[in-house]
């Protein structure tokens, strides 16, 4: 016997502060990021958080903003 429960909870990715600020500064990038599926948003956040240095992190955020804008 198997019970299946529908999971209707919203899927939200917690944005790091620097990514959030960069997205909020660029309305077109914010709209594009918000339109991405949950998994792709999560991937981008993981990539940014995995940066070993502040320079790499800033570069990854910059590239993402440019790609989304």
Short mmCIF file of C-alpha atoms in Angstrom, two decimals:
data_model
loop_
_atom_site.label_atom_id
_atom_site.label_comp_id
_atom_site.label_asym_id
_atom_site.label_seq_id
_atom_site.Cartn_x
_atom_site.Cartn_y
_atom_site.Cartn_z
CA UNK A 1 0.00 0.00 0.00
CA UNK A 2 1.45 3.36 -1.05
CA UNK A 3 0.24 6.79 0.00
CA UNK A 4 0.99 9.70 -2.30
CA UNK A 5 0.74 13.25 -1.06
CA UNK A 6 0.77 16.21 -3.39
CA UNK A 7 3.48 18.70 -2.42
CA UNK A 8 2.14 22.15 -3.24
CA UNK A 9 4.70 24.15 -1.27
CA UNK A 10 6.31 26.91 -3.34
CA UNK A 11 9.87 26.30 -4.48
CA UNK A 12 11.97 29.29 -3.56
CA UNK A 13 15.72 29.78 -3.68
CA UNK A 14 17.32 31.94 -1.02
CA UNK A 15 19.41 34.51 -2.85
CA UNK A 16 22.69 35.62 -1.28
CA UNK A 17 22.71 39.33 -0.47
CA UNK A 18 25.22 40.30 -3.16
CA UNK A 19 23.31 38.44 -5.87
CA UNK A 20 20.04 39.96 -4.70
CA UNK A 21 21.53 43.46 -4.81
CA UNK A 22 22.92 42.90 -8.30
CA UNK A 23 19.58 41.57 -9.56
CA UNK A 24 17.67 44.44 -7.95
CA UNK A 25 19.98 46.96 -9.67
CA UNK A 26 19.13 45.50 -13.08
CA UNK A 27 15.38 45.12 -13.62
CA UNK A 28 15.72 43.03 -16.81
CA UNK A 29 18.05 40.58 -15.07
CA UNK A 30 15.67 40.38 -12.08
CA UNK A 31 12.72 39.54 -14.35
CA UNK A 32 14.74 36.92 -16.20
CA UNK A 33 16.04 35.33 -12.98
CA UNK A 34 12.56 35.24 -11.47
CA UNK A 35 11.29 33.47 -14.61
CA UNK A 36 13.88 30.68 -14.35
CA UNK A 37 12.77 27.28 -13.06
CA UNK A 38 13.62 26.41 -9.46
CA UNK A 39 16.44 24.00 -10.38
CA UNK A 40 18.24 26.50 -12.58
CA UNK A 41 17.99 29.24 -9.96
CA UNK A 42 19.38 26.82 -7.37
CA UNK A 43 22.26 25.89 -9.71
CA UNK A 44 23.24 29.52 -10.21
CA UNK A 45 23.13 30.19 -6.46
CA UNK A 46 25.23 27.07 -5.75
CA UNK A 47 27.81 28.14 -8.34
CA UNK A 48 28.07 31.59 -6.76
CA UNK A 49 28.30 30.24 -3.22
CA UNK A 50 30.97 27.72 -4.26
CA UNK A 51 33.38 30.48 -5.29
CA UNK A 52 36.56 30.30 -3.22
CA UNK A 53 37.42 33.98 -3.41
CA UNK A 54 35.46 37.22 -3.38
CA UNK A 55 36.85 38.07 -6.83
CA UNK A 56 35.56 34.83 -8.34
CA UNK A 57 32.20 35.29 -6.63
CA UNK A 58 31.87 38.84 -8.00
CA UNK A 59 32.87 37.66 -11.47
CA UNK A 60 30.27 34.86 -11.42
CA UNK A 61 27.56 37.28 -10.33
CA UNK A 62 28.58 39.72 -13.06
CA UNK A 63 28.48 37.03 -15.74
CA UNK A 64 25.08 35.85 -14.58
CA UNK A 65 23.66 39.38 -14.59
CA UNK A 66 25.01 40.01 -18.09
CA UNK A 67 23.61 36.71 -19.36
CA UNK A 68 20.18 37.44 -17.92
CA UNK A 69 19.96 41.11 -18.95
#
